[in-house]
PDB file of C-alpha atoms in Angstrom:
ATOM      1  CA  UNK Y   1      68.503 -19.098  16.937  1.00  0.00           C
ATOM      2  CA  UNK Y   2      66.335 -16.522  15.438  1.00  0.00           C
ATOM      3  CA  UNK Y   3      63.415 -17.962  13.183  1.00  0.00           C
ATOM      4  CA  UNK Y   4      60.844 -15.911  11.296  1.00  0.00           C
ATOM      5  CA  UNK Y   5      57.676 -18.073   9.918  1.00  0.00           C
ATOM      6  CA  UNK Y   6      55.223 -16.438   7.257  1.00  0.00           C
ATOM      7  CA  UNK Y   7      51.844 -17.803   6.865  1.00  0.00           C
ATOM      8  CA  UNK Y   8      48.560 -16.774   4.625  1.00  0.00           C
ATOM      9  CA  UNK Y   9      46.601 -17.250   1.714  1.00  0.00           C
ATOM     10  CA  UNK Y  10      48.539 -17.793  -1.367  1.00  0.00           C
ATOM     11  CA  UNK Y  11      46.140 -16.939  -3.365  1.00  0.00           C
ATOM     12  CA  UNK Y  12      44.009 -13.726  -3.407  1.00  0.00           C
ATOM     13  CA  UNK Y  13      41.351 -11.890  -5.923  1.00  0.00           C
ATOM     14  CA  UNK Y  14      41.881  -8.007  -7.430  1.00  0.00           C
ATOM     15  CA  UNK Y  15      39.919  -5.895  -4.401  1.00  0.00           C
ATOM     16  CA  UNK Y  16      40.224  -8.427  -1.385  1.00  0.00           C
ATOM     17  CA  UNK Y  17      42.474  -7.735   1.682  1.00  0.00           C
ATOM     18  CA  UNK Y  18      45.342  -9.604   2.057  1.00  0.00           C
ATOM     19  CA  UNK Y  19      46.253 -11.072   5.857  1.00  0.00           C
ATOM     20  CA  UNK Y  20      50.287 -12.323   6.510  1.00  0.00           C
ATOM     21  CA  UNK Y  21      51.348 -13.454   9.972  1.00  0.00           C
ATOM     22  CA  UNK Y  22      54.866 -13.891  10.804  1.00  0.00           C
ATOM     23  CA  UNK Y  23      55.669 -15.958  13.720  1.00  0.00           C
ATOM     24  CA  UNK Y  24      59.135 -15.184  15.255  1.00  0.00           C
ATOM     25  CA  UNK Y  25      60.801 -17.705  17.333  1.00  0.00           C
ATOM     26  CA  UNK Y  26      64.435 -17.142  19.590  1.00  0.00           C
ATOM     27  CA  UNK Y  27      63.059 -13.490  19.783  1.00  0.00           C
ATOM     28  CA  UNK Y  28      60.749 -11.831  22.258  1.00  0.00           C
ATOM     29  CA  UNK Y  29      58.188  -8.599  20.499  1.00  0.00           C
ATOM     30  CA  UNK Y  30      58.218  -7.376  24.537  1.00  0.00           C
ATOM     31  CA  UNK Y  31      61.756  -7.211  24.571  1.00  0.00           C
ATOM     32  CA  UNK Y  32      62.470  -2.987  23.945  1.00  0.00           C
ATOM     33  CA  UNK Y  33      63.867  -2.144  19.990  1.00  0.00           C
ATOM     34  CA  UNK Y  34      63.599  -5.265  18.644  1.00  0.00           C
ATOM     35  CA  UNK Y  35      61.892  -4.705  15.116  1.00  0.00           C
ATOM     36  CA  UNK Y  36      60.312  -6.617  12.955  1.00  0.00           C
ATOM     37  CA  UNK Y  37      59.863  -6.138   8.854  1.00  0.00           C
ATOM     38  CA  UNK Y  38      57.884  -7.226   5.875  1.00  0.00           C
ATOM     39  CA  UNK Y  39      59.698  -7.009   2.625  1.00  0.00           C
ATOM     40  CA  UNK Y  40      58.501  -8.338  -1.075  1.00  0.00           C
ATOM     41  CA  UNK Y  41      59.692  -9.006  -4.179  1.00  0.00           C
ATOM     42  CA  UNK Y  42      57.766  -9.489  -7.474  1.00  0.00           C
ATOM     43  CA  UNK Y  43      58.717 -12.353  -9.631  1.00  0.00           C
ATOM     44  CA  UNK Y  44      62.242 -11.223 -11.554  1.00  0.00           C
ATOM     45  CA  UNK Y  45      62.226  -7.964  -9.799  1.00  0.00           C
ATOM     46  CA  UNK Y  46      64.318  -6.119  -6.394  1.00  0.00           C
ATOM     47  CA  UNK Y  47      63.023  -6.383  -3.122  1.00  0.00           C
ATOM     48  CA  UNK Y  48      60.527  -3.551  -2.173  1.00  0.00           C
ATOM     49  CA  UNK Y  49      60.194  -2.443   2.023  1.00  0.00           C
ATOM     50  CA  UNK Y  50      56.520  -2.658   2.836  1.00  0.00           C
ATOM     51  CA  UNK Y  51      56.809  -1.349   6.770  1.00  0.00           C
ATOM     52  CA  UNK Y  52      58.508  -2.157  10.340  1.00  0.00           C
ATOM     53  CA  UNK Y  53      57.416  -2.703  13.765  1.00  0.00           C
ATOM     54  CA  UNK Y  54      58.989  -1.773  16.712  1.00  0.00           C
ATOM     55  CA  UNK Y  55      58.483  -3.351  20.235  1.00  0.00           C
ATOM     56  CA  UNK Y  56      59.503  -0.069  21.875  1.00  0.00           C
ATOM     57  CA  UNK Y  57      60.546   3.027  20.994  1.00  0.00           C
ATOM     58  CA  UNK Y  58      63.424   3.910  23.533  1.00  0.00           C
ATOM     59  CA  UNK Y  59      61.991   7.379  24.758  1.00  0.00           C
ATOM     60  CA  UNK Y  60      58.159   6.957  24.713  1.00  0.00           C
ATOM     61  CA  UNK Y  61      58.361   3.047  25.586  1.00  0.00           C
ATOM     62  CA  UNK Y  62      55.477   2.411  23.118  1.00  0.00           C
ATOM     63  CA  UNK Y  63      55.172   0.405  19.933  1.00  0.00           C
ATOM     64  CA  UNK Y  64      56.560   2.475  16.764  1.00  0.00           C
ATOM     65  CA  UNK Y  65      55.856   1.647  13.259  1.00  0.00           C
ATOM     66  CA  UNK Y  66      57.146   2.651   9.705  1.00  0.00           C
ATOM     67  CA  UNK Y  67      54.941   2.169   6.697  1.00  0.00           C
ATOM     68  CA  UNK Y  68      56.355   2.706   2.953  1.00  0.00           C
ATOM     69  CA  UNK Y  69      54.867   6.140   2.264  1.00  0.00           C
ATOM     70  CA  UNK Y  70      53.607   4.493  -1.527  1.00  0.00           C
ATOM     71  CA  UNK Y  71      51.732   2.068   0.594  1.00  0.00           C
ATOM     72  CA  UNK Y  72      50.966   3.928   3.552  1.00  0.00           C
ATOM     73  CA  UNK Y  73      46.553   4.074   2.387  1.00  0.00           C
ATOM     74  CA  UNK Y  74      46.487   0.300   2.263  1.00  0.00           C
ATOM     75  CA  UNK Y  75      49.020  -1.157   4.572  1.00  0.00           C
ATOM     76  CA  UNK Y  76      48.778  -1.612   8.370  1.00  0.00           C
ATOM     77  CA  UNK Y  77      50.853  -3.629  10.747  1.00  0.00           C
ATOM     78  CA  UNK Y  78      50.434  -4.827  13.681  1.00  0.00           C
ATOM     79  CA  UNK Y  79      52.137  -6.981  16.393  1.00  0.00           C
ATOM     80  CA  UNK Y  80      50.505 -10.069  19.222  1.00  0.00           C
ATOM     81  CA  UNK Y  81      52.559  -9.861  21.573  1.00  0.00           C
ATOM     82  CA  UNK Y  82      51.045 -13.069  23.159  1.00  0.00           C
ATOM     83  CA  UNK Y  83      52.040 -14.630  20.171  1.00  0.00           C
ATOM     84  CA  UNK Y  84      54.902 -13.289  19.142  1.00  0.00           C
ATOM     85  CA  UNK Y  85      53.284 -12.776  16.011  1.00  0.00           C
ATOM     86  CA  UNK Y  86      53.832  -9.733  13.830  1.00  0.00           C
ATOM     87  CA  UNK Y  87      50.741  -9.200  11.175  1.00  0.00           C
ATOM     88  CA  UNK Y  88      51.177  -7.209   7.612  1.00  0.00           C
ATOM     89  CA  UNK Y  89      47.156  -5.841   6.248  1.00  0.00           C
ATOM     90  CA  UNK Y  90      47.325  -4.801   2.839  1.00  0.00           C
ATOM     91  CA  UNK Y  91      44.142  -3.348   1.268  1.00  0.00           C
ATOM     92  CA  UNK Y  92      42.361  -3.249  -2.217  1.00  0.00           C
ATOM     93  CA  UNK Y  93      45.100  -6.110  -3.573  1.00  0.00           C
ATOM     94  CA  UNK Y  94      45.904  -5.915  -7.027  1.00  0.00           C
ATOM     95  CA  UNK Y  95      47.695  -8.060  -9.543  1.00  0.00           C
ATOM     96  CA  UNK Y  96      51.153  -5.393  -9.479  1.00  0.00           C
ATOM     97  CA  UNK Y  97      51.748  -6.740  -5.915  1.00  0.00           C
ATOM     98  CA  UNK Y  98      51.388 -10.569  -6.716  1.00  0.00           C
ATOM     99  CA  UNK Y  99      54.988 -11.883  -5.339  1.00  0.00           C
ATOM    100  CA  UNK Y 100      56.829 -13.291  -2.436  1.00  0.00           C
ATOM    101  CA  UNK Y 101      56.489 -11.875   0.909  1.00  0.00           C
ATOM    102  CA  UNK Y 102      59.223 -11.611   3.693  1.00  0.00           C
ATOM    103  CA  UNK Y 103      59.258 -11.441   7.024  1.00  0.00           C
ATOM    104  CA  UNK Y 104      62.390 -10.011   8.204  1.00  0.00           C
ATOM    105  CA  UNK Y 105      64.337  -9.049  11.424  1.00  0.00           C
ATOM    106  CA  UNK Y 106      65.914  -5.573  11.161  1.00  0.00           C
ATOM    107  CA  UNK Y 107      68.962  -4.851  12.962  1.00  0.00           C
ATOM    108  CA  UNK Y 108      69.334  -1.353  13.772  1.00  0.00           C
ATOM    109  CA  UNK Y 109      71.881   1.382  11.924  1.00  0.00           C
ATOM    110  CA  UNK Y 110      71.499   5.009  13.320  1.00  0.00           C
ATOM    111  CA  UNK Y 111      68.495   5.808  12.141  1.00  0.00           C
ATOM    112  CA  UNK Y 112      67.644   2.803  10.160  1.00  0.00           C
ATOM    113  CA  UNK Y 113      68.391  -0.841   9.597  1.00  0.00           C
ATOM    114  CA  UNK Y 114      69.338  -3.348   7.929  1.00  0.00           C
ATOM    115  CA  UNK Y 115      68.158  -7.074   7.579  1.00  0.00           C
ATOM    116  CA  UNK Y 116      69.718  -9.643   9.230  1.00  0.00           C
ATOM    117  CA  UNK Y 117      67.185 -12.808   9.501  1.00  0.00           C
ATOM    118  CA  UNK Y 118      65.098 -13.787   6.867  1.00  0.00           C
ATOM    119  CA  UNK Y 119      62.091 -16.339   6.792  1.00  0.00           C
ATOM    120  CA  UNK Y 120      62.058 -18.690   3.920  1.00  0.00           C
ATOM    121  CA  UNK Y 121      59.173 -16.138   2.378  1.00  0.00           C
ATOM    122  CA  UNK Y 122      55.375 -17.371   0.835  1.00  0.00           C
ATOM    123  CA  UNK Y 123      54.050 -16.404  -2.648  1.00  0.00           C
ATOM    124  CA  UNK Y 124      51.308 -14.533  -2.655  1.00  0.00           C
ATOM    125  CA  UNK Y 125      49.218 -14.232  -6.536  1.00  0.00           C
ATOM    126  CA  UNK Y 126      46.988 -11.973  -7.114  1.00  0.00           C
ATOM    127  CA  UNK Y 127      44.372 -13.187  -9.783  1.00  0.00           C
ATOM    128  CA  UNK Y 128      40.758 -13.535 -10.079  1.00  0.00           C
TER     129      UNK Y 128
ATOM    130  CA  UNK D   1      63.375   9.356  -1.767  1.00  0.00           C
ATOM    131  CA  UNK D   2      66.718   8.620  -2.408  1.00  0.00           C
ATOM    132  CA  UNK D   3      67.799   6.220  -5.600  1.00  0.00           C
ATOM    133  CA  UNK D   4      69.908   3.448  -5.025  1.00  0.00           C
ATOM    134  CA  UNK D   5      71.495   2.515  -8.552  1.00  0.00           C
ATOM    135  CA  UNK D   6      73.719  -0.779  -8.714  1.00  0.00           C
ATOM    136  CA  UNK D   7      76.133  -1.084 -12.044  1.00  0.00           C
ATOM    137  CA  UNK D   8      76.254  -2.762 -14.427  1.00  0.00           C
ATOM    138  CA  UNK D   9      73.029  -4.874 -13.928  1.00  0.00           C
ATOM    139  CA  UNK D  10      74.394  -8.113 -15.435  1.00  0.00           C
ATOM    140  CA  UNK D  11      78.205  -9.405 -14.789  1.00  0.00           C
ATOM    141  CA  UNK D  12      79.425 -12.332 -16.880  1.00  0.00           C
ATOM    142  CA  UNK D  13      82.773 -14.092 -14.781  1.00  0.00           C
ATOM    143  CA  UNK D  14      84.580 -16.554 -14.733  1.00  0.00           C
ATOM    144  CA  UNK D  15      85.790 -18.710 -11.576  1.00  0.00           C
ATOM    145  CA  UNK D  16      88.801 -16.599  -9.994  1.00  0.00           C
ATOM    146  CA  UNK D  17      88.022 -13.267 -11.613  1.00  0.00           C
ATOM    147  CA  UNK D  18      88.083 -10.733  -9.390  1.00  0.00           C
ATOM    148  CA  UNK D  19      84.916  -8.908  -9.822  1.00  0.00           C
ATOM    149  CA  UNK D  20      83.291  -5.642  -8.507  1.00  0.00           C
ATOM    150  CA  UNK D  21      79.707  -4.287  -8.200  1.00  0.00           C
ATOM    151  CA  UNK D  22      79.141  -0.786  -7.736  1.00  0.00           C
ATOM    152  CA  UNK D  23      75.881   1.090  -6.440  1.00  0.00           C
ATOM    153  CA  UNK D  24      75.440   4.604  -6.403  1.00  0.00           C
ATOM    154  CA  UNK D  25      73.281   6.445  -3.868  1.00  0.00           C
ATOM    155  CA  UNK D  26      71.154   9.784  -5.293  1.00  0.00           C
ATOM    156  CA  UNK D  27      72.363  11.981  -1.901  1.00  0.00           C
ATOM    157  CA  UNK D  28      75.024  11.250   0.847  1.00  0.00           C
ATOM    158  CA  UNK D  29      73.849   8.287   2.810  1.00  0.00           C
ATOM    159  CA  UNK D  30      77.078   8.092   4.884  1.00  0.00           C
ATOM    160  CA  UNK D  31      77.843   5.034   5.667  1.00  0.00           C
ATOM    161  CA  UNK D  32      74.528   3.345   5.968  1.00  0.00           C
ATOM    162  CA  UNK D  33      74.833   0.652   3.300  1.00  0.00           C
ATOM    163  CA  UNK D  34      74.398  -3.332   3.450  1.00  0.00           C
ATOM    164  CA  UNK D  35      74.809  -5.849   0.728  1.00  0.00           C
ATOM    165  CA  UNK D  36      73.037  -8.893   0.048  1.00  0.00           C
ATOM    166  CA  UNK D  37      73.525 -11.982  -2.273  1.00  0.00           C
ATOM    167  CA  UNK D  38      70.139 -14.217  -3.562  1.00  0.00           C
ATOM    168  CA  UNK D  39      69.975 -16.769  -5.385  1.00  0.00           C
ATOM    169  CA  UNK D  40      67.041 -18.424  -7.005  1.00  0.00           C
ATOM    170  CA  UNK D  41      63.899 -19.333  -4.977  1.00  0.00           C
ATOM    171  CA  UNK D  42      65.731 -18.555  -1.922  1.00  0.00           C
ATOM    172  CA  UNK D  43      66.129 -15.335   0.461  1.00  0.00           C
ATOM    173  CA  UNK D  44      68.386 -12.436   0.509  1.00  0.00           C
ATOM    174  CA  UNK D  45      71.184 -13.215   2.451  1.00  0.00           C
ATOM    175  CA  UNK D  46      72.850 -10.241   3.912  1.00  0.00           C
ATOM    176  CA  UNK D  47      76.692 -10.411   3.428  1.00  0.00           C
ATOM    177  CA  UNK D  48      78.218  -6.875   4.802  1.00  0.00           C
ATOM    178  CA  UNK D  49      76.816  -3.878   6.775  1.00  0.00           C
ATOM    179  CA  UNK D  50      77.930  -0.533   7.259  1.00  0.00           C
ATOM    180  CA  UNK D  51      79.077  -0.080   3.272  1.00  0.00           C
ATOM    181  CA  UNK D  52      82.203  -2.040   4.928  1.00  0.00           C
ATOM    182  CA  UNK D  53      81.416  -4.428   8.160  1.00  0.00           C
ATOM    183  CA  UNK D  54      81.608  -8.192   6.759  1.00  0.00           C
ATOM    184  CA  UNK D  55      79.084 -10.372   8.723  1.00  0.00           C
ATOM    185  CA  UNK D  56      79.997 -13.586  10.478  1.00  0.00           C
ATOM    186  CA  UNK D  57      80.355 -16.647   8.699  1.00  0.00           C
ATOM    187  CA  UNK D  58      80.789 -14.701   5.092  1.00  0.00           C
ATOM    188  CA  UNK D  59      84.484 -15.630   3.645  1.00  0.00           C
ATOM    189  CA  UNK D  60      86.653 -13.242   3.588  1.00  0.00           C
ATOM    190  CA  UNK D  61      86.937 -12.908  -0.459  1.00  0.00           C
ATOM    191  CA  UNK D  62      83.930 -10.556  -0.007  1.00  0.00           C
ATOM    192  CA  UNK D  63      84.583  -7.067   0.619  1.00  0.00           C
ATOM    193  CA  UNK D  64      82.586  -3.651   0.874  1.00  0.00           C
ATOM    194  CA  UNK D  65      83.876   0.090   0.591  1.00  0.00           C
ATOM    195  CA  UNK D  66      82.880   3.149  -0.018  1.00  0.00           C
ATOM    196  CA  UNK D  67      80.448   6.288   1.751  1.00  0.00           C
ATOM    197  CA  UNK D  68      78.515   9.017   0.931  1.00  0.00           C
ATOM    198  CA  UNK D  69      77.042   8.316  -2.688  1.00  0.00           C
ATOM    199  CA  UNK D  70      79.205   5.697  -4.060  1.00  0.00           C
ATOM    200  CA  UNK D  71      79.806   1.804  -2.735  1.00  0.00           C
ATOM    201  CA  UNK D  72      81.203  -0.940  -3.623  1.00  0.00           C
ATOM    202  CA  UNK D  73      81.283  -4.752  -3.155  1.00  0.00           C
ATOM    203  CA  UNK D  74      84.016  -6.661  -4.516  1.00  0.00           C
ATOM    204  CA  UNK D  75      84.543 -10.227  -4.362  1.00  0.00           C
ATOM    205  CA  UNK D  76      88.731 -10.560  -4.665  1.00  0.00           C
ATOM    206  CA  UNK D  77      88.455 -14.277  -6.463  1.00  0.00           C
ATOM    207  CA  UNK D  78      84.900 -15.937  -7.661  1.00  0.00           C
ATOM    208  CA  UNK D  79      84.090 -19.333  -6.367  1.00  0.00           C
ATOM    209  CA  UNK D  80      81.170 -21.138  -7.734  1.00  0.00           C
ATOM    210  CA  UNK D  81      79.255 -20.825  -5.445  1.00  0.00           C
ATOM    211  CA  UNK D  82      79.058 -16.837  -6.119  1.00  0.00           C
ATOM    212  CA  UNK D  83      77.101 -17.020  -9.125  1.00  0.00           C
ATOM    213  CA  UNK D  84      73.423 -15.312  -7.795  1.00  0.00           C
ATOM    214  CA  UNK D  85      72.306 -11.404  -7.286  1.00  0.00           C
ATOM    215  CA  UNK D  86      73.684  -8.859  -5.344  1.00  0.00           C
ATOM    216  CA  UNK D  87      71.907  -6.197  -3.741  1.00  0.00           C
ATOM    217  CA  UNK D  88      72.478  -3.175  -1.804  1.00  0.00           C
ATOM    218  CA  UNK D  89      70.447  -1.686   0.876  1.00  0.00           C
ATOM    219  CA  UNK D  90      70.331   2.250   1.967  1.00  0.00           C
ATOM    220  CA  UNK D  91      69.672   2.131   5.699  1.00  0.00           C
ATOM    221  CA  UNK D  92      69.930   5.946   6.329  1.00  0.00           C
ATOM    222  CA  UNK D  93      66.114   6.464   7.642  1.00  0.00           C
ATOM    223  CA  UNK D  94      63.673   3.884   9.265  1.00  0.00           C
ATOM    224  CA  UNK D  95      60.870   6.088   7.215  1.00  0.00           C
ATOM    225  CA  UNK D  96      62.500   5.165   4.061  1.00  0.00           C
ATOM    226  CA  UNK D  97      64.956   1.767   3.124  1.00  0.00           C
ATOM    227  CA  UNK D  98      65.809   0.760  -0.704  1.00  0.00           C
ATOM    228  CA  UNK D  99      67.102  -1.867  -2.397  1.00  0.00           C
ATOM    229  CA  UNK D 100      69.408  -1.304  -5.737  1.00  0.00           C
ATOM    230  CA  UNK D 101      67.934  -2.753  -8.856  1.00  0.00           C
ATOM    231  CA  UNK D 102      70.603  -5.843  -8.243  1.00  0.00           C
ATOM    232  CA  UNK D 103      73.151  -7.077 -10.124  1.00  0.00           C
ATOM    233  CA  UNK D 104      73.309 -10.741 -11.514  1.00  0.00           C
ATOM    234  CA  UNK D 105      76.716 -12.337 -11.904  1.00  0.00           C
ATOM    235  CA  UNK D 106      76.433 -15.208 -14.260  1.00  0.00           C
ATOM    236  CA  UNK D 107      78.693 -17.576 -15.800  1.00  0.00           C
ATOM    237  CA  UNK D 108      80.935 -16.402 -18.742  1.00  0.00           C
TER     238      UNK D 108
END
């Protein structure tokens, strides 16, 4: 049973940085391809792709990561392997990205994927 | 990028209409397509992959069709519990995924 946890402030100020951690369970981050994602939606609005994390890549054998390319300044993520813990950074927070975060499992496509497991999501608000 | 754009955006049904959703990709995206249904405070939950592949435990009055630029998801009779939005997914390039702006399907 795959599980994906997200935890972090739910509230943050205009300028501050915020700091999600999703914790995946019934999944290993050292096991090669599997892939991780953070995905938000503002209140009323579609869900928006913020980046994904890849254990492996299947040539180089390293971690590979895709970051939204309207993001790509202020967003970092990052994995714990330890932990199984896959971390989302996002910079210089403003109140146009106040809404709920996901943590999401992608399954892979060809050359993309789709999402498969979602956790239940946290509210983040941006306001001073 | 390429624009995902789901028609129309708001579907009034009733229970046992046959409905269909349509969303309309800016280039060819082949097949690389999933759809989603969401209902209020809760997460997407994805209900077919590959424009046409229907995932396990989703009944079997959903159905997906469609490649290249135009999709569609049609759900053959509308049970209650099928009231919530629907959203489709382009999946052609790790570097760039999309949602459709959703379509809510609401209660005539």
């Amino acid at each position: 049973q795959v599980t994906l946890r997200e935890s972090g402030p739910v509230l943050v100020k205009p300028t501050e940085t915020l700091t999600l951690t999703c914790t995946v369970s019934g999944l290993s981050l050292s096991t090669a391809t599997v892939g991780v994602s953070w995905v938000r939606q503002p209140p009323g609005k579609t869900p928006e792709w913020l980046a994904h994390l890849f254990s492996k890549d299947e040539k180089s054998g390293d971690g590979k990561s895709y970051i939204n390319t309207s993001l790509r300044s202020r967003l970092t993520i990052s994995k714990d392997t330890a932990k199984n813990q896959v971390v989302l950074t996002l910079t210089n927070m403003d109140p146009v990205d106040t809404g709920t975060y996901y943590c999401v499992r992608i399954c892979h496509g060809s050359s993309g994927g789709y999402f498969d497991y979602w956790g239940q999501g946290t509210l983040v608000t941006v306001s001073s | 990028d390429i624009q995902m754009t789901q028609s129309p955006t708001t579907l009034p049904a009733f229970v046992g209409d046959r409905i269909t959703i349509t969303c309309r990709a800016s280039q060819n995206i082949g097949g690389w397509l999933a759809w989603y249904q969401q209902k209020p405070g809760t997460a997407p939950n994805l209900l077919i992959s590959k424009a046409s592949n229907l995932e396990s435990g989703v009944p079997s009055r959903f159905s997906g069709s469609g490649s290249g630029t135009e999709f569609t998801l049609t759900i053959s009779s509308l049970q209650p519990d099928d009231f919530a939005t629907y959203y489709c997914q382009r999946y052609n390039s790790y570097s760039s995924l999309a949602f459709g702006g959703g379509t809510k399907v609401e209660m005539k």
